[in-house]
Amino acid sequence: DADVTQTPRNRITKTGKRIMLECSQTKGHDRMYWYRQDPGLGLRLIYYSFDVKDINKGEISDGYSVSRQAQAKFSLSLESAIPNQTALYFCATSDPNGTPGDEQYFGPGTRLTVT
Amino acid sequence: AQSVTQPDIHITVSEGASLELRCNYSYGATPYLFWYVQSPGQGLQLLLKYFSGDTLVQGIKGFEAEFKRSQSSFNLRKPSVHWSDAAEYFCAVGGSSASKIIFGSGTRLSIRP
């Protein structure tokens, strides 16, 4: 089984709808991240969490919110989806007490299309 | 400001040819450097990382990278590419206690038969 899973893998939604993307991990890591990937822009950080009680904004948090329900679960919500949120979304985890440099482990991604 | 630059958006090489993907970084402290690969439809997988010691780092799938502090570079190399190496490659930089990793914009590698 994959260490980092994301659901759904693909989603098409309409402008104005609320949508939640979910991430679960079995690695036992405290740190979790949400990124979006757009062609030519690489990965940009949306939100990150160092533990269940710690939530931090990344560089592009506007229009998004997150919830860290447990150490293993980190959800990303779009309260009112808009077309420019169409992207590939990745969840990642890391363990700062493990390998130096905060190596991250990625889920398979969720492709979101907002029409 | 912290940043990562991958100057090549797309590179095409012939199967069996050598490969070098460029990465330049700007980071105020001692950098921790990474190369990730993203195969089509997949998440990112770590190829290799550098955080101290020997500046030539060996990774998986026959890749290596060399850290050159004087040039602020961390270029990825492979002596002979295979068709299965076609993917997008991301360079990234972080620090020992960094809250996050900064990714470059990626280089897409195509392999010519």
Tab-separated table of C-alpha atoms in Angstrom:
chain	number	residue	atom	x	y	z
A	1	ASP	CA	0.000	0.000	0.000
A	2	ALA	CA	1.139	3.527	-0.745
A	3	ASP	CA	2.537	5.535	2.158
A	4	VAL	CA	0.779	8.752	1.098
A	5	THR	CA	-2.655	8.513	-0.479
A	6	GLN	CA	-4.865	11.190	-1.951
A	7	THR	CA	-8.554	11.121	-2.726
A	8	PRO	CA	-10.032	11.721	-5.162
A	9	ARG	CA	-7.448	11.218	-7.897
A	10	ASN	CA	-9.475	13.201	-10.391
A	11	ARG	CA	-12.305	15.658	-9.886
A	12	ILE	CA	-14.284	17.944	-12.111
A	13	THR	CA	-16.362	20.579	-10.373
A	14	LYS	CA	-18.212	23.758	-11.229
A	15	THR	CA	-17.372	27.316	-10.333
A	16	GLY	CA	-18.633	28.240	-6.896
A	17	LYS	CA	-18.776	24.711	-5.526
A	18	ARG	CA	-17.065	23.689	-2.328
A	19	ILE	CA	-14.649	20.837	-2.694
A	20	MET	CA	-12.386	18.925	-0.333
A	21	LEU	CA	-9.254	17.028	-1.225
A	22	GLU	CA	-8.066	14.483	1.288
A	23	CYS	CA	-4.645	13.170	2.160
A	24	SER	CA	-3.736	10.276	4.401
A	25	GLN	CA	-0.326	8.921	5.341
A	26	THR	CA	0.971	5.839	7.056
A	27	LYS	CA	4.547	7.042	7.462
A	28	GLY	CA	3.992	8.383	10.952
A	29	HIS	CA	5.329	11.786	9.953
A	30	ASP	CA	4.362	14.922	11.811
A	31	ARG	CA	4.802	17.347	8.932
A	32	MET	CA	2.351	17.512	6.043
A	33	TYR	CA	2.095	19.822	3.066
A	34	TRP	CA	-0.243	20.770	0.251
A	35	TYR	CA	1.156	21.956	-3.088
A	36	ARG	CA	-0.329	22.837	-6.422
A	37	GLN	CA	1.451	22.213	-9.675
A	38	ASP	CA	0.887	24.296	-12.780
A	39	PRO	CA	2.761	23.887	-16.066
A	40	GLY	CA	5.926	25.974	-16.080
A	41	LEU	CA	5.533	27.023	-12.455
A	42	GLY	CA	6.717	23.944	-10.626
A	43	LEU	CA	5.251	23.234	-7.215
A	44	ARG	CA	3.934	26.028	-5.067
A	45	LEU	CA	3.178	25.585	-1.410
A	46	ILE	CA	-0.402	26.233	-0.319
A	47	TYR	CA	-0.393	25.239	3.359
A	48	TYR	CA	1.742	23.196	5.689
A	49	SER	CA	1.334	21.686	9.124
A	50	PHE	CA	4.027	20.634	11.566
A	51	ASP	CA	1.655	18.820	13.877
A	52	VAL	CA	-2.043	18.533	14.580
A	53	LYS	CA	-2.202	21.922	16.298
A	54	ASP	CA	0.044	23.749	13.853
A	55	ILE	CA	-1.187	25.159	10.540
A	56	ASN	CA	0.764	27.607	8.400
A	57	LYS	CA	0.067	29.439	5.186
A	58	GLY	CA	2.296	28.889	2.219
A	59	GLU	CA	2.917	31.224	-0.668
A	60	ILE	CA	-0.493	30.822	-2.344
A	61	SER	CA	-3.039	30.175	0.417
A	62	ASP	CA	-5.736	32.594	-0.768
A	63	GLY	CA	-8.919	30.737	-1.708
A	64	TYR	CA	-7.897	27.610	0.203
A	65	SER	CA	-8.279	26.292	3.723
A	66	VAL	CA	-6.976	23.185	5.458
A	67	SER	CA	-7.814	20.904	8.331
A	68	ARG	CA	-5.426	18.605	10.177
A	69	GLN	CA	-7.833	16.068	11.613
A	70	ALA	CA	-5.148	13.758	12.955
A	71	GLN	CA	-1.452	13.149	12.552
A	72	ALA	CA	-2.226	11.009	9.528
A	73	LYS	CA	-4.826	13.198	7.806
A	74	PHE	CA	-4.584	16.605	6.194
A	75	SER	CA	-7.429	17.943	4.049
A	76	LEU	CA	-7.459	20.831	1.620
A	77	SER	CA	-10.681	22.705	0.909
A	78	LEU	CA	-11.682	25.104	-1.794
A	79	GLU	CA	-14.604	27.004	-0.314
A	80	SER	CA	-15.794	28.408	-3.626
A	81	ALA	CA	-13.895	26.936	-6.527
A	82	ILE	CA	-12.852	29.128	-9.447
A	83	PRO	CA	-11.421	28.113	-12.832
A	84	ASN	CA	-7.885	29.305	-12.080
A	85	GLN	CA	-7.733	26.722	-9.306
A	86	THR	CA	-7.638	24.078	-12.000
A	87	ALA	CA	-4.345	22.317	-11.298
A	88	LEU	CA	-2.640	19.193	-10.064
A	89	TYR	CA	-2.578	19.074	-6.269
A	90	PHE	CA	-0.026	17.152	-4.259
A	91	CYS	CA	0.112	16.217	-0.631
A	92	ALA	CA	3.495	15.512	0.943
A	93	THR	CA	4.893	14.484	4.306
A	94	SER	CA	8.244	14.794	6.025
A	95	ASP	CA	9.875	13.756	9.247
A	96	PRO	CA	12.319	16.336	10.627
A	97	ASN	CA	13.694	13.797	13.077
A	98	GLY	CA	14.661	11.471	10.282
A	99	THR	CA	16.720	12.330	7.246
A	100	PRO	CA	18.335	15.767	7.438
A	101	GLY	CA	17.048	18.409	5.135
A	102	ASP	CA	13.380	17.618	5.483
A	103	GLU	CA	13.071	15.225	2.539
A	104	GLN	CA	9.460	15.065	1.444
A	105	TYR	CA	7.374	12.096	0.376
A	106	PHE	CA	4.640	12.771	-2.127
A	107	GLY	CA	1.236	11.365	-2.811
A	108	PRO	CA	0.146	10.531	-6.375
A	109	GLY	CA	-1.688	13.815	-6.866
A	110	THR	CA	-5.259	14.950	-7.461
A	111	ARG	CA	-6.126	16.461	-10.797
A	112	LEU	CA	-8.784	19.109	-10.231
A	113	THR	CA	-10.690	20.811	-13.015
A	114	VAL	CA	-12.994	23.734	-12.278
A	115	THR	CA	-15.393	24.568	-15.103
B	1	ALA	CA	15.514	35.713	-1.290
B	2	GLN	CA	15.498	31.964	-1.538
B	3	SER	CA	14.961	30.604	-5.003
B	4	VAL	CA	15.723	27.797	-7.386
B	5	THR	CA	16.254	28.279	-11.110
B	6	GLN	CA	16.081	25.551	-13.696
B	7	PRO	CA	16.947	27.381	-16.888
B	8	ASP	CA	15.943	24.608	-19.281
B	9	ILE	CA	12.204	24.109	-19.661
B	10	HIS	CA	12.472	21.172	-22.041
B	11	ILE	CA	15.407	19.040	-23.146
B	12	THR	CA	15.485	16.258	-25.712
B	13	VAL	CA	18.353	13.774	-25.811
B	14	SER	CA	18.925	10.580	-27.725
B	15	GLU	CA	18.691	7.278	-25.943
B	16	GLY	CA	22.160	6.278	-24.790
B	17	ALA	CA	23.433	9.856	-24.773
B	18	SER	CA	24.642	11.639	-21.679
B	19	LEU	CA	22.455	14.081	-19.796
B	20	GLU	CA	22.983	17.155	-17.672
B	21	LEU	CA	20.127	19.131	-16.157
B	22	ARG	CA	21.002	22.483	-14.686
B	23	CYS	CA	19.979	23.884	-11.335
B	24	ASN	CA	21.041	27.119	-9.670
B	25	TYR	CA	19.906	28.159	-6.229
B	26	SER	CA	19.898	31.154	-3.973
B	27	TYR	CA	19.815	30.361	-0.269
B	28	GLY	CA	21.058	32.334	2.716
B	29	ALA	CA	22.234	29.442	4.839
B	30	THR	CA	23.833	26.086	4.190
B	31	PRO	CA	21.584	24.560	1.568
B	32	TYR	CA	20.105	21.124	1.511
B	33	LEU	CA	19.597	20.234	-2.143
B	34	PHE	CA	17.322	17.716	-3.775
B	35	TRP	CA	16.417	16.362	-7.166
B	36	TYR	CA	12.986	14.853	-7.630
B	37	VAL	CA	11.562	13.099	-10.667
B	38	GLN	CA	7.944	13.049	-11.729
B	39	SER	CA	6.962	10.403	-14.233
B	40	PRO	CA	3.800	11.008	-16.260
B	41	GLY	CA	0.731	10.692	-14.061
B	42	GLN	CA	2.792	10.074	-10.957
B	43	GLY	CA	3.801	11.925	-7.835
B	44	LEU	CA	7.330	13.091	-7.166
B	45	GLN	CA	10.063	10.661	-6.228
B	46	LEU	CA	13.367	11.628	-4.652
B	47	LEU	CA	16.349	10.886	-6.894
B	48	LEU	CA	19.096	12.150	-4.630
B	49	LYS	CA	19.955	14.739	-2.024
B	50	TYR	CA	22.945	16.645	-0.716
B	51	PHE	CA	23.357	18.036	2.770
B	52	SER	CA	27.036	17.619	3.634
B	53	GLY	CA	30.208	15.758	2.803
B	54	ASP	CA	31.218	14.647	-0.645
B	55	THR	CA	29.971	17.141	-3.188
B	56	LEU	CA	29.307	14.417	-5.767
B	57	VAL	CA	26.155	12.617	-4.776
B	58	GLN	CA	24.929	9.328	-6.175
B	59	GLY	CA	21.235	8.657	-6.491
B	60	ILE	CA	18.826	6.086	-7.745
B	61	LYS	CA	18.408	5.024	-11.362
B	62	GLY	CA	22.038	5.832	-12.194
B	63	PHE	CA	21.770	9.576	-11.578
B	64	GLU	CA	24.346	11.722	-9.861
B	65	ALA	CA	24.613	15.395	-8.999
B	66	GLU	CA	27.467	17.683	-8.082
B	67	PHE	CA	27.205	20.501	-5.567
B	68	LYS	CA	29.321	23.508	-6.496
B	69	ARG	CA	29.102	26.146	-3.810
B	70	SER	CA	31.096	28.713	-5.784
B	71	GLN	CA	28.616	28.509	-8.644
B	72	SER	CA	25.500	27.981	-6.491
B	73	SER	CA	24.737	25.009	-8.674
B	74	PHE	CA	23.538	21.459	-8.227
B	75	ASN	CA	23.419	19.935	-11.703
B	76	LEU	CA	22.002	16.484	-12.320
B	77	ARG	CA	23.829	14.075	-14.620
B	78	LYS	CA	23.455	10.647	-16.115
B	79	PRO	CA	26.041	9.079	-18.409
B	80	SER	CA	23.576	7.177	-20.595
B	81	VAL	CA	19.848	7.855	-20.617
B	82	HIS	CA	17.157	5.255	-21.149
B	83	TRP	CA	13.725	5.781	-22.676
B	84	SER	CA	12.239	5.268	-19.208
B	85	ASP	CA	14.024	8.416	-17.993
B	86	ALA	CA	11.530	10.563	-19.876
B	87	ALA	CA	9.901	12.589	-17.101
B	88	GLU	CA	9.900	15.967	-15.443
B	89	TYR	CA	12.744	16.748	-13.085
B	90	PHE	CA	12.602	19.188	-10.212
B	91	CYS	CA	15.460	20.678	-8.261
B	92	ALA	CA	14.673	21.856	-4.736
B	93	VAL	CA	16.445	23.583	-1.853
B	94	GLY	CA	15.818	23.674	1.881
B	95	GLY	CA	17.719	24.104	5.104
B	96	SER	CA	18.515	22.023	8.152
B	97	SER	CA	15.590	23.455	10.035
B	98	ALA	CA	13.683	24.923	7.140
B	99	SER	CA	9.956	24.923	7.352
B	100	LYS	CA	9.628	24.125	3.698
B	101	ILE	CA	11.411	23.195	0.504
B	102	ILE	CA	11.501	25.545	-2.466
B	103	PHE	CA	11.083	23.890	-5.841
B	104	GLY	CA	12.305	24.969	-9.220
B	105	SER	CA	9.911	25.176	-12.143
B	106	GLY	CA	11.054	21.852	-13.551
B	107	THR	CA	12.755	20.542	-16.678
B	108	ARG	CA	10.881	18.176	-18.941
B	109	LEU	CA	13.105	15.500	-20.432
B	110	SER	CA	12.187	13.771	-23.677
B	111	ILE	CA	14.126	10.835	-25.091
B	112	ARG	CA	14.694	10.459	-28.797
B	113	PRO	CA	14.720	6.816	-29.927
